[in-house]
XYZ file of N, CA and C in Angstrom:
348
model
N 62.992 -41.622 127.959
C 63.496 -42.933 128.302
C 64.700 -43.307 127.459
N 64.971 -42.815 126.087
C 65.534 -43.329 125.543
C 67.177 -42.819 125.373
N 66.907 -41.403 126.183
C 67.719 -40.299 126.908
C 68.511 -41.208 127.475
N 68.017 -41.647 128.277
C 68.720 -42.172 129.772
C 69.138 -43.369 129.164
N 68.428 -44.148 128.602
C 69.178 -45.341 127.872
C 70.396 -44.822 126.941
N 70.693 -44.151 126.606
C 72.071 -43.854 125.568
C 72.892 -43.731 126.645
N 72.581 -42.835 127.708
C 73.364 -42.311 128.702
C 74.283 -43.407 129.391
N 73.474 -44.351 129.813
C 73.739 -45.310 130.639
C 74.366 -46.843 129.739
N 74.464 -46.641 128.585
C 74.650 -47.427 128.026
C 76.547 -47.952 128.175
N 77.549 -46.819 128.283
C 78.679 -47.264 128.400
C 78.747 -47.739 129.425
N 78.061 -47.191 130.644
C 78.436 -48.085 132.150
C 77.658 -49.345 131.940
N 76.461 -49.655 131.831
C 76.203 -50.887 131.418
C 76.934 -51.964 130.833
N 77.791 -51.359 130.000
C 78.394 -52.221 129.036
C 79.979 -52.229 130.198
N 79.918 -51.367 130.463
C 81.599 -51.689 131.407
C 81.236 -52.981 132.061
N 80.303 -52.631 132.981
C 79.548 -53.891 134.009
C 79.575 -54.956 133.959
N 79.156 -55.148 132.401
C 78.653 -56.297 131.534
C 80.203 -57.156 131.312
N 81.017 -56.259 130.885
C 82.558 -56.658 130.753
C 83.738 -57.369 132.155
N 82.874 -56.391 133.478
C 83.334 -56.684 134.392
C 83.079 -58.264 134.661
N 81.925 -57.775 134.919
C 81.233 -59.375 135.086
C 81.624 -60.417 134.505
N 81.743 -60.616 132.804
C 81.867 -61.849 132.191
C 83.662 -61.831 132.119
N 84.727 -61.054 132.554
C 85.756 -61.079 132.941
C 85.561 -61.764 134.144
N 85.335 -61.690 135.098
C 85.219 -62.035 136.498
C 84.657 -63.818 136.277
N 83.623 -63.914 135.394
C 82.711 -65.307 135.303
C 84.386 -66.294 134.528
N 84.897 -65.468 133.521
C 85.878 -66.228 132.821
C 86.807 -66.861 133.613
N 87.517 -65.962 134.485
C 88.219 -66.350 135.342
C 87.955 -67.105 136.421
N 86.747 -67.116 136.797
C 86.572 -68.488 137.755
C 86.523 -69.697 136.977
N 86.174 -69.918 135.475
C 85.491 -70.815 135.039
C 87.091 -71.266 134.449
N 88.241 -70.304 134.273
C 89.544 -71.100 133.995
C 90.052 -71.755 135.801
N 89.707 -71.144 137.335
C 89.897 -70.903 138.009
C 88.912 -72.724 138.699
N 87.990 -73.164 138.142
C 87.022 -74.108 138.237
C 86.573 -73.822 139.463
N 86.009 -72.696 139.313
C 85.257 -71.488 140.856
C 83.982 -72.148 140.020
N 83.193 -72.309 141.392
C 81.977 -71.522 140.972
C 81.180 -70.563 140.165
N 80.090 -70.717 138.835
C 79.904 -70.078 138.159
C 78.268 -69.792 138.325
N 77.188 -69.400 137.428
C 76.192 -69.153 137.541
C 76.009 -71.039 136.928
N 76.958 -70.961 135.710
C 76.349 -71.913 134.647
C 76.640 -73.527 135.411
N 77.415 -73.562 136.693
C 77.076 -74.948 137.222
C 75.941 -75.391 137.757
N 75.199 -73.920 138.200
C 73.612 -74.539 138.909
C 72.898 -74.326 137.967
N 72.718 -74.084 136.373
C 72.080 -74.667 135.259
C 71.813 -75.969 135.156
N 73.382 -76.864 134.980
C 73.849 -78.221 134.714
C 74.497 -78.890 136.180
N 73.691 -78.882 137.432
C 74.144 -79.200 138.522
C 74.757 -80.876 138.572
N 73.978 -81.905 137.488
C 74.258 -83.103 137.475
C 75.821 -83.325 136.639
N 76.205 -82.077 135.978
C 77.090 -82.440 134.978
C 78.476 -82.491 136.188
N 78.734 -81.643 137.314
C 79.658 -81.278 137.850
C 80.643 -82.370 137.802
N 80.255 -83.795 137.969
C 81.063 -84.456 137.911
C 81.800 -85.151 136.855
N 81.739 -84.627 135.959
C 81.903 -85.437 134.580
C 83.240 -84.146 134.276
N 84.397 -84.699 133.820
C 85.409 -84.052 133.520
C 85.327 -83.103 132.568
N 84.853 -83.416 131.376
C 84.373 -82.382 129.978
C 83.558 -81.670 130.462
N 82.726 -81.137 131.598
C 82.102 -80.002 132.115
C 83.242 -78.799 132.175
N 83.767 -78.690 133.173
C 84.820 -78.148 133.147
C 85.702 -77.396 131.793
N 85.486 -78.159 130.878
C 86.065 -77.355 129.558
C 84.639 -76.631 129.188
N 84.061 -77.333 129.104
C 82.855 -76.955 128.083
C 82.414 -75.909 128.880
N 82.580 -75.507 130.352
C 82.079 -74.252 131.259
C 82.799 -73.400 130.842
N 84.482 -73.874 130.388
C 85.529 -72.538 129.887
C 85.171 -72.173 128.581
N 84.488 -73.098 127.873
C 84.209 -72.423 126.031
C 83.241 -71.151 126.494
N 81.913 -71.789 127.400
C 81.004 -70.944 127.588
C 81.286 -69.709 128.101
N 81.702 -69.525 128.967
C 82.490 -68.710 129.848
C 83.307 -67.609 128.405
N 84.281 -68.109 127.979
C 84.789 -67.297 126.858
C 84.282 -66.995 125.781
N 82.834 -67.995 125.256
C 82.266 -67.235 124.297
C 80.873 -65.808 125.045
N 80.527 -66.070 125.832
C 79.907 -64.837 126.753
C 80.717 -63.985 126.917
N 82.452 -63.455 126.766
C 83.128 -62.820 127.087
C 83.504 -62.418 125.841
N 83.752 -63.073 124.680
C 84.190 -62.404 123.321
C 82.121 -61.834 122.493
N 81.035 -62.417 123.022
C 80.004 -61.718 122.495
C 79.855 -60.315 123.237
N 80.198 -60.142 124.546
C 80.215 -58.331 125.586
C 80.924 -57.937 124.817
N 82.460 -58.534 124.461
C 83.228 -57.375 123.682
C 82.786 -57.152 122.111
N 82.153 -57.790 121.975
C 81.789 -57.224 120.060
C 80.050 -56.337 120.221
N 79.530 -56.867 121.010
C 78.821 -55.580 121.446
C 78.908 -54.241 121.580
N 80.131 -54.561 122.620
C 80.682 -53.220 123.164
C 81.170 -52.254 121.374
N 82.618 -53.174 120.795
C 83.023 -52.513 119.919
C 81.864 -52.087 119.073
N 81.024 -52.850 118.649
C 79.536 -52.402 117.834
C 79.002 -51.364 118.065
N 79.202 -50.737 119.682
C 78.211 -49.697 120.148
C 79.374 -48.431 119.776
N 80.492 -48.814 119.915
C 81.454 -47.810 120.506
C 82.423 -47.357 120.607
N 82.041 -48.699 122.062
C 82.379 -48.354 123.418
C 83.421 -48.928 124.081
N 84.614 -47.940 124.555
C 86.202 -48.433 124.868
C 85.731 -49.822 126.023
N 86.612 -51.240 125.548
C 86.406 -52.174 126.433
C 88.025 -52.998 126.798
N 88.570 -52.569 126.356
C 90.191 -52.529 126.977
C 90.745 -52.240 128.309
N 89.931 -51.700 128.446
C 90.824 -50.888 129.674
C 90.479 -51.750 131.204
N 89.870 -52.479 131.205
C 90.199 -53.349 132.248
C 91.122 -54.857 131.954
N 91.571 -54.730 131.211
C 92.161 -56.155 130.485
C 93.704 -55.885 129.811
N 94.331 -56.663 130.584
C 96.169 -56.286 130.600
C 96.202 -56.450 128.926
N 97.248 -56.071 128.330
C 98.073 -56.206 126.602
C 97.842 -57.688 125.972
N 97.944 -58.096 127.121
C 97.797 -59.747 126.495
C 96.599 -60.381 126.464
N 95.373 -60.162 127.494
C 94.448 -60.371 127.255
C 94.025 -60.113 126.341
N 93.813 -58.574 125.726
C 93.684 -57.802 124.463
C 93.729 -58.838 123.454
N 94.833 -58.768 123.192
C 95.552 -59.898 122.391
C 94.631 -61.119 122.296
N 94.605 -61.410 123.335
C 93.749 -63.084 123.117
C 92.337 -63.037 123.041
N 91.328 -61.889 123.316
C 90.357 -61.331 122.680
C 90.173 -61.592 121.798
N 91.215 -60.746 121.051
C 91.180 -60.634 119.517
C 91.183 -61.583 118.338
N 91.914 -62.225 119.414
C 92.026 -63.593 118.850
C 90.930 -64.843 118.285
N 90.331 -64.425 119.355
C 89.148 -64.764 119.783
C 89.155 -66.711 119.790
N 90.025 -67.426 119.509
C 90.308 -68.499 119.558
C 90.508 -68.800 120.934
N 89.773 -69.718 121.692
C 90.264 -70.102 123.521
C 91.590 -70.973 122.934
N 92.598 -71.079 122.954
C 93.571 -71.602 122.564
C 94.452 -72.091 124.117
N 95.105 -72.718 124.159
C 95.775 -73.780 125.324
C 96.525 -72.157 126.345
N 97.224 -71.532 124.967
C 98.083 -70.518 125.510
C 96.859 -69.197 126.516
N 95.675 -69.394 125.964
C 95.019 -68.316 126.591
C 94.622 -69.143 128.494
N 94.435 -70.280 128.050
C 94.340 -71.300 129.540
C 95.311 -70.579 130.391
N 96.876 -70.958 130.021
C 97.631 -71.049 130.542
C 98.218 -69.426 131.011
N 98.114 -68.297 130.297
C 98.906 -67.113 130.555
C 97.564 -65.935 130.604
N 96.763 -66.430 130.655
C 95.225 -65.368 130.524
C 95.888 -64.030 131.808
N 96.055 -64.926 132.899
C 96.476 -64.170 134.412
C 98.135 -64.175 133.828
N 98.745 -62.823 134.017
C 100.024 -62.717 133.626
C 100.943 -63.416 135.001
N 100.780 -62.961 136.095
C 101.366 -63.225 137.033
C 101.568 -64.673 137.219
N 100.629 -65.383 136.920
C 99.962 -66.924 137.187
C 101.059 -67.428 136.466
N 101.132 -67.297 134.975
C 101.790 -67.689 133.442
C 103.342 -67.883 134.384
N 103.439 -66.430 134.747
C 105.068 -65.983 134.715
C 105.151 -67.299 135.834
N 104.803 -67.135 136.925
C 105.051 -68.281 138.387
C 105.006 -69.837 137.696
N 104.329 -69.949 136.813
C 104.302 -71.204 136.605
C 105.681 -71.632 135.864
N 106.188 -70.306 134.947
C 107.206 -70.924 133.579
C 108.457 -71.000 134.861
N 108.388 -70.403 135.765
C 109.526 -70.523 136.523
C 109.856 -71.468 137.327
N 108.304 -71.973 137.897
C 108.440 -73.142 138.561
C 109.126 -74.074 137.314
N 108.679 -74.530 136.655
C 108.977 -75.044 135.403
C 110.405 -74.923 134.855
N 110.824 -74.005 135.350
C 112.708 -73.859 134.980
C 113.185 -74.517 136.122
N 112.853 -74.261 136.975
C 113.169 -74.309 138.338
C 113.347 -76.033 138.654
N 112.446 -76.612 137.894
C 112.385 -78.039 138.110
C 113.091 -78.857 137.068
N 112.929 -77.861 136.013
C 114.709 -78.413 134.673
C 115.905 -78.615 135.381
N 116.462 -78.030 136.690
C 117.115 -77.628 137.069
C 118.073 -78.973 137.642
């Protein structure tokens, strides 16, 4: 048993990464999460919404210190900058705003675009 548990342990942990990547991004995204039908009464109260993104990012920086604890490469689904803000491990305004590179870039342009 314990065979198969070592074995299976990096895909587990990819999974695990997928997932709470995927949960993060809805929860900057204000998608649907697991953790709104926990706190179904809170939905309407504005500070839900942040407090779903702390949660959301601290479930996502505890997979990755797991992972590094075991191992086990957890980069590789997560662009240079994410990396970066991992590491950081601070949810900081800038990780809100540029987490999705593409998103960041469209926005600073709209944003020039309207200096204009």
């Amino acid at each position: 048993m314990s065979g198969y548990a070592q074995r299976d342990l990096p895909t587990f942990f990819k999974e695990q990464l997928r997932q709470t990547k995927v949960n993060f991004e809805r929860a900057l995204d204000c998608k649907h999460t697991d953790f709104d039908d926990l706190y179904p009464y809170m939905n309407e109260q504005p500070q839900f919404f942040w407090y779903k993104r702390y949660v959301a990012w601290s479930e996502l920086l505890t997979v990755v210190r797991l992972a590094e604890q075991l191992g086990i490469e957890w980069t590789e689904d997560f662009s240079e900058q994410q990396v970066e803000f991992i590491q950081g491990k601070v949810l900081q305004g800038k990780v809100l705003d540029y987490w999705n590179p593409e998103e960041g870039q469209e926005e600073s342009m709209r944003e020039l675009e309207e200096e204009k």
